[in-house]
Coordinates of C-alpha atoms in Angstrom, one line a residue:
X102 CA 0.0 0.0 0.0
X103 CA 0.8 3.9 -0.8
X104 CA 0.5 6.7 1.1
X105 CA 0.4 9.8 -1.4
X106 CA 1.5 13.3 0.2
X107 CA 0.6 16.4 -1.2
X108 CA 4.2 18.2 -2.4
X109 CA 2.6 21.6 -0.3
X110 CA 2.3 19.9 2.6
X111 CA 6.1 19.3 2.8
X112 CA 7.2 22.1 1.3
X113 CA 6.0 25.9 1.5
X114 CA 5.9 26.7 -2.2
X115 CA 5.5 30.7 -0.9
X116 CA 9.1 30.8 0.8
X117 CA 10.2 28.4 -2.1
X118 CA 9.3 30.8 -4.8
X119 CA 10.8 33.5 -2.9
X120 CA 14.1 31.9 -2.1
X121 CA 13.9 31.1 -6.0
X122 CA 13.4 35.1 -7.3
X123 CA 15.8 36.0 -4.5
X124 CA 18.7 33.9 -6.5
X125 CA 17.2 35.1 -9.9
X126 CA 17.6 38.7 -8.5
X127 CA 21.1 38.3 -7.2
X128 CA 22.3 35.9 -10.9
X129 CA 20.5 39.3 -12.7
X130 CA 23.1 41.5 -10.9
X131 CA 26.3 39.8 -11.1
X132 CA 25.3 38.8 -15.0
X133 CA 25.2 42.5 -15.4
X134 CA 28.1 43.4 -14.0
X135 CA 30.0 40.9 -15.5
X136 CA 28.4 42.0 -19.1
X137 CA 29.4 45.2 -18.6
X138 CA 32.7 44.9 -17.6
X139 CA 32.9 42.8 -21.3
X140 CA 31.3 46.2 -22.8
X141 CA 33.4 48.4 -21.9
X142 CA 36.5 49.1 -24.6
X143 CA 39.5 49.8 -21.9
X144 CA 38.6 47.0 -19.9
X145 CA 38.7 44.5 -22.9
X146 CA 42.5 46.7 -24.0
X147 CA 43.6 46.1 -20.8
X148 CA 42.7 42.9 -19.1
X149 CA 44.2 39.4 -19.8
X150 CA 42.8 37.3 -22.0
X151 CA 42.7 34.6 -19.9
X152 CA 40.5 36.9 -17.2
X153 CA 38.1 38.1 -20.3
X154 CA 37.8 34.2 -21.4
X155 CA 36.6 33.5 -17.3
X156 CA 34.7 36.4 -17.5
X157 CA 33.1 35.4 -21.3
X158 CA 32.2 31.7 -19.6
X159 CA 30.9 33.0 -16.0
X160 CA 28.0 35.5 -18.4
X161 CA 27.3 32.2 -20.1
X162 CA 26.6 30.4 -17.1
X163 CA 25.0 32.9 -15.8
X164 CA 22.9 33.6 -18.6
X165 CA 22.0 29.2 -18.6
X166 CA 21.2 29.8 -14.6
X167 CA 19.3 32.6 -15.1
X168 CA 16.8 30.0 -17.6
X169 CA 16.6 27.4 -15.2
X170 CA 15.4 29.2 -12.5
X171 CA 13.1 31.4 -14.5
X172 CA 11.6 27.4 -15.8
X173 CA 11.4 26.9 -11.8
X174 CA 9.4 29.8 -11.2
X175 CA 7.3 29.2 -14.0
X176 CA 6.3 26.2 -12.8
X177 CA 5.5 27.3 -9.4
X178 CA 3.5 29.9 -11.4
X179 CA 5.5 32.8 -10.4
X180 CA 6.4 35.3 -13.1
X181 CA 9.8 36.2 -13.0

C-alpha cells in the first residue's frame, strides 16, 4: 500500500518561490556586472585574456542559470 502526500504539505511553495526570485535577483546583478565589464573598450584593452575568457564563460553560465530558474518559477507559477 501507498500513502500519497501532497508536495505543499512538505514544502512551503511561498518561501520556495521566494528563495527562487531572491537567486534570480542576485544571478541578474552579477550577469550584469560581468556584461558590462565585457562592454566596456578599456577594460577589454587592458585585461588578460585569460581573465576576459573567465569572464566570457561566468556571463554564459549565468545567462543558462538565469533560464533554469526562471523554468522553476514558471512552474510554481511565479512570473519572473
Amino acid at each position: 500500500s501507498a500513502i500519497f502526500v501532497p508536495v505543499e504539505a512538505l514544502v512551503d511553495l511561498r518561501a520556495l518561490a521566494a528563495s527562487l526570485k531572491k537567486e534570480l535577483d542576485a544571478v541578474i546583478t552579477e550577469r550584469e556586472k560581468i556584461e558590462k565589464r565585457l562592454n566596456d573598450s578599456e577594460y577589454l584593452k587592458k585585461a588578460p585574456e585569460h581573465i576576459i575568457d573567465r569572464d566570457k564563460s561566468k556571463a554564459e553560465e549565468l545567462s543558462a542559470k538565469l533560464e533554469k530558474l526562471r523554468e522553476n518559477l514558471e512552474l510554481l507559477g511565479v512570473s519572473s
